[in-house]
Tab-separated table of C-alpha atoms in Angstrom:
chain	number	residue	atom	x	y	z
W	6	UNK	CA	-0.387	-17.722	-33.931
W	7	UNK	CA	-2.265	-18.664	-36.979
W	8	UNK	CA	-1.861	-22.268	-38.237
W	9	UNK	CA	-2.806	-23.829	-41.058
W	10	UNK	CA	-3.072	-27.408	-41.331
W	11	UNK	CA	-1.353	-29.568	-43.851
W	12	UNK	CA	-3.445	-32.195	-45.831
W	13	UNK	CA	-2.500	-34.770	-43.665
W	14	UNK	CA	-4.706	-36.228	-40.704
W	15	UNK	CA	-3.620	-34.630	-37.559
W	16	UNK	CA	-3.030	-36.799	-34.712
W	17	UNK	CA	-2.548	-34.098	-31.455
W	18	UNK	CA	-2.999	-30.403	-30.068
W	19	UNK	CA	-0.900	-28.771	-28.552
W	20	UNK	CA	-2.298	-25.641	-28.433
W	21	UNK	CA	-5.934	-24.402	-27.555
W	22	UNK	CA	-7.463	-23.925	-31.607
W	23	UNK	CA	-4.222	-24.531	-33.035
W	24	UNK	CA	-3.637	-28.276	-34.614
W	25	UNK	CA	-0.570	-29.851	-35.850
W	26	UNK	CA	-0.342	-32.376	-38.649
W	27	UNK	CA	0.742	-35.871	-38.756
W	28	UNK	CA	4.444	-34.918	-38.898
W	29	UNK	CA	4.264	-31.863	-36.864
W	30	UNK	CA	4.557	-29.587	-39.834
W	31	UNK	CA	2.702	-26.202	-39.650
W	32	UNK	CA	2.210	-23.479	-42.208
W	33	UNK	CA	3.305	-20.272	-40.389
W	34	UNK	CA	1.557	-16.642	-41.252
W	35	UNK	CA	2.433	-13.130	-39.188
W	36	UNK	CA	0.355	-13.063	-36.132
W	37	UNK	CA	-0.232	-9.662	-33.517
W	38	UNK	CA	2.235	-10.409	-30.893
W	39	UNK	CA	2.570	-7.626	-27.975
W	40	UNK	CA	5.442	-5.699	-26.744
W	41	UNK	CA	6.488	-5.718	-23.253
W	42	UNK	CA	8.515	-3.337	-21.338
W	43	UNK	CA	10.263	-4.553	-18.526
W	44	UNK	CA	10.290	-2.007	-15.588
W	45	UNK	CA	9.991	-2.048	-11.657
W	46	UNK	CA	7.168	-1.682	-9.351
W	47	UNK	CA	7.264	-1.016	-5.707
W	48	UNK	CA	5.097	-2.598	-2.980
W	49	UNK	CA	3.269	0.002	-1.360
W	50	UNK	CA	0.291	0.383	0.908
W	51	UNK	CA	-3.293	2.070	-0.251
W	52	UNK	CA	-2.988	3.981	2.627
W	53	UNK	CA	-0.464	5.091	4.642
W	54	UNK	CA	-1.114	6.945	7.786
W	55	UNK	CA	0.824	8.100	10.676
W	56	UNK	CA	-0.181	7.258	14.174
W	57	UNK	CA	1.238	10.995	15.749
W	58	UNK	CA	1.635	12.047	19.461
W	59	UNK	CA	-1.008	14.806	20.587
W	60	UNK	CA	1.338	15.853	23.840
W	61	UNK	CA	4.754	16.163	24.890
W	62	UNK	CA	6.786	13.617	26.908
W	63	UNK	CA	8.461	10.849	27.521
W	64	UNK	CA	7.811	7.505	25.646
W	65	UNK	CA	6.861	5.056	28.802
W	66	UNK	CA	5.166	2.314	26.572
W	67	UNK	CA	6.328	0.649	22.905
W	68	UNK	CA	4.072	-1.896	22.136
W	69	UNK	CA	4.204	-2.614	18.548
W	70	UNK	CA	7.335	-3.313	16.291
W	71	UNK	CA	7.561	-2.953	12.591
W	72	UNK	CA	5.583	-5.677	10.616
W	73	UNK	CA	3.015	-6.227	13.833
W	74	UNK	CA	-0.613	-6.176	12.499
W	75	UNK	CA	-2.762	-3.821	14.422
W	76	UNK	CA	-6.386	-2.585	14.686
W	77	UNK	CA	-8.017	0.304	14.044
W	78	UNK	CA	-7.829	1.899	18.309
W	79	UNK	CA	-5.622	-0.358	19.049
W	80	UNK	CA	-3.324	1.037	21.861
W	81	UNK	CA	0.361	0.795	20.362
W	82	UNK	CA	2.030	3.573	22.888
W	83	UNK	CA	1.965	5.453	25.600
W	84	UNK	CA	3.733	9.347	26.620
W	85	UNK	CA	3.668	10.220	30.047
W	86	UNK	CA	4.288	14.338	30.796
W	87	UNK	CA	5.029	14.616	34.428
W	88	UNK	CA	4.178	18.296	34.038
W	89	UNK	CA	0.595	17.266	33.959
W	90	UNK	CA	0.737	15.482	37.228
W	91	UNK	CA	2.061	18.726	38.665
W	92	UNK	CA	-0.471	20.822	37.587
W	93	UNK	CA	-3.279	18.276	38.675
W	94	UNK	CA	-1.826	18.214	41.940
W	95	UNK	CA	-1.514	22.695	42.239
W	96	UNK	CA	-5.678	22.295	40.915
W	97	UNK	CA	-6.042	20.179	43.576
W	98	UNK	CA	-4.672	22.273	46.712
W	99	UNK	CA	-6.133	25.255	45.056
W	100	UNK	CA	-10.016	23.355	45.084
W	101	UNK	CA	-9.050	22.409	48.538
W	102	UNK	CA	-8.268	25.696	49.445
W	103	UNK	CA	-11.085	27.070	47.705
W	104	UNK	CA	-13.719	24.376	48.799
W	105	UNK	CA	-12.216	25.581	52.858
W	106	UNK	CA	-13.332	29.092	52.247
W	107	UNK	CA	-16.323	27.957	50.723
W	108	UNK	CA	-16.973	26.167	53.723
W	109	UNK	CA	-16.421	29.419	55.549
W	110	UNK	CA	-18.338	31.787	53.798
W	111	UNK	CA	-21.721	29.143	54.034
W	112	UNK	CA	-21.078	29.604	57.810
W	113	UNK	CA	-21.122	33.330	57.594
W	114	UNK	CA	-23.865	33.383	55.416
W	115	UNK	CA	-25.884	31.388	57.572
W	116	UNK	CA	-25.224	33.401	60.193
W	117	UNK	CA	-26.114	36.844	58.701
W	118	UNK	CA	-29.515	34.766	57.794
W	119	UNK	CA	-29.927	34.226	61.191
W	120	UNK	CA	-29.288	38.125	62.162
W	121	UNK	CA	-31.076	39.139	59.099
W	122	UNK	CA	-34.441	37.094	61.022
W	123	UNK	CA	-33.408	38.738	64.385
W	124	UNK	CA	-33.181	41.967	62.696
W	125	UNK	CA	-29.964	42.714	63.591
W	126	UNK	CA	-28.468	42.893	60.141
W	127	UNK	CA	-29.277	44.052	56.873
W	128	UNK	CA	-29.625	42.714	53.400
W	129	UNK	CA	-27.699	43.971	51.932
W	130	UNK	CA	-25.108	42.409	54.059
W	131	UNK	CA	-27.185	39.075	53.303
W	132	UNK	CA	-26.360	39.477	49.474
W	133	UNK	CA	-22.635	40.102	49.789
W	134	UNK	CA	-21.841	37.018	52.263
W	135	UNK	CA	-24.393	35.181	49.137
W	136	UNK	CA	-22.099	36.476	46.255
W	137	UNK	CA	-18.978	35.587	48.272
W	138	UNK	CA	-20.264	32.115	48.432
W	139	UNK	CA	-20.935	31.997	44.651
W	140	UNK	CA	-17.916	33.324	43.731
W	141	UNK	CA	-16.413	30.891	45.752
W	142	UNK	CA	-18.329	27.985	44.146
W	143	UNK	CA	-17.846	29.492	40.869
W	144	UNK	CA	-13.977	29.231	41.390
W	145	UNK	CA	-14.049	25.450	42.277
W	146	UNK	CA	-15.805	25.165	39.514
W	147	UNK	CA	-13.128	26.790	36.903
W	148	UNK	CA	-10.835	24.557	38.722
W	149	UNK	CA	-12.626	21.253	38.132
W	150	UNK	CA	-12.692	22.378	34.683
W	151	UNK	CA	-9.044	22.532	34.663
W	152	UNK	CA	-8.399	19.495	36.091
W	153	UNK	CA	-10.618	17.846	33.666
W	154	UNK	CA	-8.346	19.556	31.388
W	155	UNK	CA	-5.172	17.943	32.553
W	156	UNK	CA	-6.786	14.467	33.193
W	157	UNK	CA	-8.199	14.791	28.966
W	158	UNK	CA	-4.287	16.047	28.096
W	159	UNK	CA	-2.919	12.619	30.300
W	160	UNK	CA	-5.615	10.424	28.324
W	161	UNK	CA	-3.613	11.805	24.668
W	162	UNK	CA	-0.810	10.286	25.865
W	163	UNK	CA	-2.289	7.171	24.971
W	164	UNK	CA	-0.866	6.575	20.841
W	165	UNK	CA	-3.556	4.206	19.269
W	166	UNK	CA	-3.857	2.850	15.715
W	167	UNK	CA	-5.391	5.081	13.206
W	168	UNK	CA	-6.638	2.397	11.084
W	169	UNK	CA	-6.517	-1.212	10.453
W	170	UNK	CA	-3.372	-2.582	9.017
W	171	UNK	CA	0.910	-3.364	9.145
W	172	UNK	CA	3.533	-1.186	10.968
W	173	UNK	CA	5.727	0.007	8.149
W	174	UNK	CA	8.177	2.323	10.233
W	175	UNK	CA	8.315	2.684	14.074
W	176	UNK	CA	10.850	5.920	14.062
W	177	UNK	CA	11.002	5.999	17.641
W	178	UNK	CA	12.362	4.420	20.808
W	179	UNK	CA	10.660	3.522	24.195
W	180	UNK	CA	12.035	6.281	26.974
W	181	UNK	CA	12.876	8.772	24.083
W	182	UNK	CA	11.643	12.230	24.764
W	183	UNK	CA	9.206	13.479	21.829
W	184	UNK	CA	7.498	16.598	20.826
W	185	UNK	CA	3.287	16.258	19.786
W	186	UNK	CA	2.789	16.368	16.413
W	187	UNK	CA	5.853	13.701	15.706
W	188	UNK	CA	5.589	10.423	14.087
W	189	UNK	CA	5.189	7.350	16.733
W	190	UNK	CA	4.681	4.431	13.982
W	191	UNK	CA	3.283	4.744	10.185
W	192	UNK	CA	0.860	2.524	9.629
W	193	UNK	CA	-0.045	0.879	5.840
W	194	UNK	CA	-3.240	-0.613	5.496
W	195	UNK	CA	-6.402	-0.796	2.797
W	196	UNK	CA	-4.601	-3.678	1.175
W	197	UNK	CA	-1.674	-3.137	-1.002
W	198	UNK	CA	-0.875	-2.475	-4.049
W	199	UNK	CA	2.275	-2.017	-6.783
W	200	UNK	CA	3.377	1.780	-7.560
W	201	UNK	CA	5.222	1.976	-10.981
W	202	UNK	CA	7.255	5.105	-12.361
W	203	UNK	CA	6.854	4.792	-15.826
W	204	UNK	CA	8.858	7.113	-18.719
W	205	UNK	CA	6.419	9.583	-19.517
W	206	UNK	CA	7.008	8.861	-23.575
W	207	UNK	CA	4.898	5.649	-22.948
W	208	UNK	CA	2.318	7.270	-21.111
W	209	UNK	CA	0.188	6.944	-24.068
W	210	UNK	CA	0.528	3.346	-24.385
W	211	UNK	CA	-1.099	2.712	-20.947
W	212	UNK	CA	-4.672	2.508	-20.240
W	213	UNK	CA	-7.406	1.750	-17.610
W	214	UNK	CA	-7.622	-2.306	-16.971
W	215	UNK	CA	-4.519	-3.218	-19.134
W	216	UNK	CA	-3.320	-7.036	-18.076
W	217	UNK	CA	0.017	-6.561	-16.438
W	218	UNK	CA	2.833	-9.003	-16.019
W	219	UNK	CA	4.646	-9.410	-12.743
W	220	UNK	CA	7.060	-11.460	-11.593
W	221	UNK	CA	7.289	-12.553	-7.881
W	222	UNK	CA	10.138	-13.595	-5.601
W	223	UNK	CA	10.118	-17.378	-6.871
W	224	UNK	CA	10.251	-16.550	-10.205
W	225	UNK	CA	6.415	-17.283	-11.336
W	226	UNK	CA	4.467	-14.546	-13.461
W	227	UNK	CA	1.007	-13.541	-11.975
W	228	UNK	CA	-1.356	-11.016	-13.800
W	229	UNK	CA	-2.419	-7.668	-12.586
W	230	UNK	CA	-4.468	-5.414	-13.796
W	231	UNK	CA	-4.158	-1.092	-14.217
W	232	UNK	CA	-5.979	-0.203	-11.439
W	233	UNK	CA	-5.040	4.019	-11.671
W	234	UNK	CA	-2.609	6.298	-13.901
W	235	UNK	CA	-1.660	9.870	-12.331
W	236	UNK	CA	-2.226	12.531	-14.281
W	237	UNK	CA	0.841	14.270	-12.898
W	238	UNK	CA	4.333	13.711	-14.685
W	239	UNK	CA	6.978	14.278	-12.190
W	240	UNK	CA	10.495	14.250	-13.305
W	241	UNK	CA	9.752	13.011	-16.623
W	242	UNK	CA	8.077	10.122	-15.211
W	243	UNK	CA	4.341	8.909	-14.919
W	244	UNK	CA	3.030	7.460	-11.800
W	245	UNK	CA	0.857	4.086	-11.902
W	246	UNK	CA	-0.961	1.368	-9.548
W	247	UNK	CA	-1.113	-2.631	-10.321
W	248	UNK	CA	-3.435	-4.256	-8.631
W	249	UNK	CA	-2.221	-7.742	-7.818
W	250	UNK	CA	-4.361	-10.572	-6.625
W	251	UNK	CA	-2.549	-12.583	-3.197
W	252	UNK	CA	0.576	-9.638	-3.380
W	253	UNK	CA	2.801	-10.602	-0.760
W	254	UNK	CA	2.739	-7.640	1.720
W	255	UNK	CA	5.795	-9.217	3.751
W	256	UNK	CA	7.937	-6.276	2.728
W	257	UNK	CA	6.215	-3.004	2.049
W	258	UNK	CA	8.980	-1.559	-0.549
W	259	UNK	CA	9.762	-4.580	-2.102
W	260	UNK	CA	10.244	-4.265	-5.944
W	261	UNK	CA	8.995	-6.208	-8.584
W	262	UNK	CA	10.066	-7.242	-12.086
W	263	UNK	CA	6.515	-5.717	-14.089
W	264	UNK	CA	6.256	-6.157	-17.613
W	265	UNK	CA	3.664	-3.552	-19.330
W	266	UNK	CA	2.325	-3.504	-23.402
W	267	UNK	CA	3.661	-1.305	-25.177
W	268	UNK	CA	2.117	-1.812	-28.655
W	269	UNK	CA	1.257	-4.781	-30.610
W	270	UNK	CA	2.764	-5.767	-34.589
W	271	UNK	CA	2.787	-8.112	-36.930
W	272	UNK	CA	5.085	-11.028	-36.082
W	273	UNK	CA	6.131	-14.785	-37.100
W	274	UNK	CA	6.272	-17.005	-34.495
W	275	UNK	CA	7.036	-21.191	-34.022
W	276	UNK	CA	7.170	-23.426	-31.378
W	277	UNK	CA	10.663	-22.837	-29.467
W	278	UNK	CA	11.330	-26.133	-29.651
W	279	UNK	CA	11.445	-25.866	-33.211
W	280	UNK	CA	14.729	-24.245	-33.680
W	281	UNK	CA	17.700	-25.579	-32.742
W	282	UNK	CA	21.485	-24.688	-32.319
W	283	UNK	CA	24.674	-25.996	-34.331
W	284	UNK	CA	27.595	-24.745	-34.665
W	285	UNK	CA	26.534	-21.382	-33.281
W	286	UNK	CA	23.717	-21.087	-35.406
W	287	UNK	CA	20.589	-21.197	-35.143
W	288	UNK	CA	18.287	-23.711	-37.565
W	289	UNK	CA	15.034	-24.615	-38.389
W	290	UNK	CA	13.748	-27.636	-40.623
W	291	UNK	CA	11.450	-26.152	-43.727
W	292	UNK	CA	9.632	-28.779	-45.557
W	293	UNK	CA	9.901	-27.840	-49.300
W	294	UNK	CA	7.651	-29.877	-52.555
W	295	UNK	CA	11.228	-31.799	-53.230
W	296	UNK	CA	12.338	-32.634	-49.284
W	297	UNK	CA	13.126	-30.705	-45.989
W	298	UNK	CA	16.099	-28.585	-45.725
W	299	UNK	CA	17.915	-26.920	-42.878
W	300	UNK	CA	17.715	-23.067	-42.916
W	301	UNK	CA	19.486	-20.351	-40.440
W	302	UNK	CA	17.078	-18.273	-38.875
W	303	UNK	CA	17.733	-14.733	-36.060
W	304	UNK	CA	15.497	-15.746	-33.191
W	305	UNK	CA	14.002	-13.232	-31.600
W	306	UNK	CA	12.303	-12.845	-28.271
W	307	UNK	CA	10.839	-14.967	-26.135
W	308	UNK	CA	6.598	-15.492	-25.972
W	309	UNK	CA	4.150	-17.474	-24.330
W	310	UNK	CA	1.130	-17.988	-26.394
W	311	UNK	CA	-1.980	-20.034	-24.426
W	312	UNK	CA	0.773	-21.546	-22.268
W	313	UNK	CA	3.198	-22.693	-25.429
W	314	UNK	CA	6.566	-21.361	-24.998
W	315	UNK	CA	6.926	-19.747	-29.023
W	316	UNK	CA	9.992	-17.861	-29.888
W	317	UNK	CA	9.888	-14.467	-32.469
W	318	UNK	CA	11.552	-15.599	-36.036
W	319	UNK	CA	13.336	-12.092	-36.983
W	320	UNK	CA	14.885	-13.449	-40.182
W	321	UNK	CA	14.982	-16.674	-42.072
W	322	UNK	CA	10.992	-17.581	-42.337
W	323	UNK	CA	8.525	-15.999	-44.661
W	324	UNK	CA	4.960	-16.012	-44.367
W	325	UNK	CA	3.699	-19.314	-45.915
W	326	UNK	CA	7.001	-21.336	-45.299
W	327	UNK	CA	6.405	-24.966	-44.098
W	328	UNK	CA	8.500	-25.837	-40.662
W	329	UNK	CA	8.371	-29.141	-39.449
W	330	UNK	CA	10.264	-30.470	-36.138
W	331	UNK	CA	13.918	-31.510	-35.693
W	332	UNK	CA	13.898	-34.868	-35.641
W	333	UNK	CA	17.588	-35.376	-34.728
W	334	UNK	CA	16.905	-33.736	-30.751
């Protein structure tokens, strides 16, 4: 607010660059005020990610609740599929069978070596007791590779952390059967942010960096700042971010009172504590060449100018009027 000072010797400030006279009396002129609109923003996470099963099964393990903080690889569940114990053990008797007529055929073979040397037998024997053996070996091979498999598909059951951050949602229950591909816990992390829906006619009032006002639990206003405006409008609304310094990330969801510019105007504004009530009206004292005189005035709303609570004078004041305090408070 613009000030001018009276011919008097001032005696105190009470506002950064703006001086009061002797008496208190200032000489009010319009001043830019901005207009706020009042709308909700919604805690959410920068990233949200869900930490998914890779195999079927049975939930054996549930070691993180919603609100836990976790790591990135940070083991948070476990699915056990006894199917895969099953089919380890059938690869198992099958090497074991396998490995036995392995065992065989290397006795045979050695044995047609031996008749080969004699010259009792032929090569050509030779060669099919050596491809009996490799197929042989080349079978317990395919069936280490299974098992290896199996053992790689029993290691997925192990549900870790995709990345750092705070359980949001843990859909699930230990012992429930679930499906791969479903949803063990969601996990927000990346630091948090507020997500406003905005009506898309004030879409042009918004930009990159604008100071936001938000109000917290207790009551106090904080600043944010823009940090990102969608380009999509979805249901007649625009999506936005707020960055918030120290958000409180207790409750991922929680909404918050935000109060975004809409436009600036021209404006008189006084100290609040300048007008006063009587009788259901509202007064303030103007200081005239001939004395001071009581005059109505329509308050309007509420500012805060440099920490000075000033209210909006809608009718009553003119530009140049002389307002001095109520002495009679």
């Amino acid at each position: 607010m613009t000030l001018k000072l009276l011919p008097l010797a001032f005696a105190a400030l009470i506002l950064p660059g703006i001086a009061l006279a002797q008496d208190g009396a200032i000489t009010v002129e319009p001043q830019v005020v901005t207009d706020w609109k009042s709308v909700y923003g919604q805690v959410e996470a920068k990233n949200t990610i869900a930490a998914r099963a890779r195999i079927s099964g049975t939930i054996t393990a549930l070691d993180v609740t919603e609100g836990d903080e976790v790591k990135a690889g940070q083991e948070i569940g476990k699915i056990t599929d006894q199917t895969l114990d099953y089919q380890i053990g059938a690869v198992d008797a099958q090497i074991n069978a396998l490995e036995a007529q392995l065992e065989n055929a290397n006795t045979e073979l050695k044995r047609g070596q031996e008749l080969q040397a004699r010259g009792v037998s032929t090569s050509q024997n030779v060669d099919q007791l050596q491809t009996q053996v490799n197929v042989y070996e080349g079978q317990i091979a395919a069936q280490k590779a299974q098992r290896k498999v199996y053992e790689q598909q029993q290691e997925f059951g192990t549900v870790t952390a995709p990345i750092d951050g705070k359980v949001v949602t843990v859909p699930v229950t230990k012992d429930a059967v679930i499906m791969g591909g479903e949803t063990i816990a969601t996990i927000g992390g990346g630091g948090f942010f507020l997500r406003l829906s905005i009506p898309e006619r004030h879409a042009d009032t918004l930009h990159m960096g604008d100071t936001i006002m938000i109000t917290d639990p207790d009551g106090k206003e904080i600043e944010g700042k823009l940090a990102k405006i969608y380009p999509e409008i979805e249901g007649g609304r625009v999506q936005a971010d707020v960055e918030v310094p120290d958000l409180d990330s207790r409750f991922v969801g929680a909404r918050l009172l935000v109060k975004l510019p809409m436009g600036e105007r021209d404006a008189i504004v006084i100290p609040q504590d300048y007008v006063f009530n009587r009788t259901g009206l509202d007064f303030v004292r103007v200081k005239e060449a001939d004395g001071t005189y009581l005059r109505t005035v329509v308050p309007g709303v509420k500012v805060n100018i440099d920490g000075q609570d000033m209210v909006e004078v809608l009718t009553g004041l003119n530009a140049g009027d002389t307002v001095v305090p109520n002495d009679e408070q």
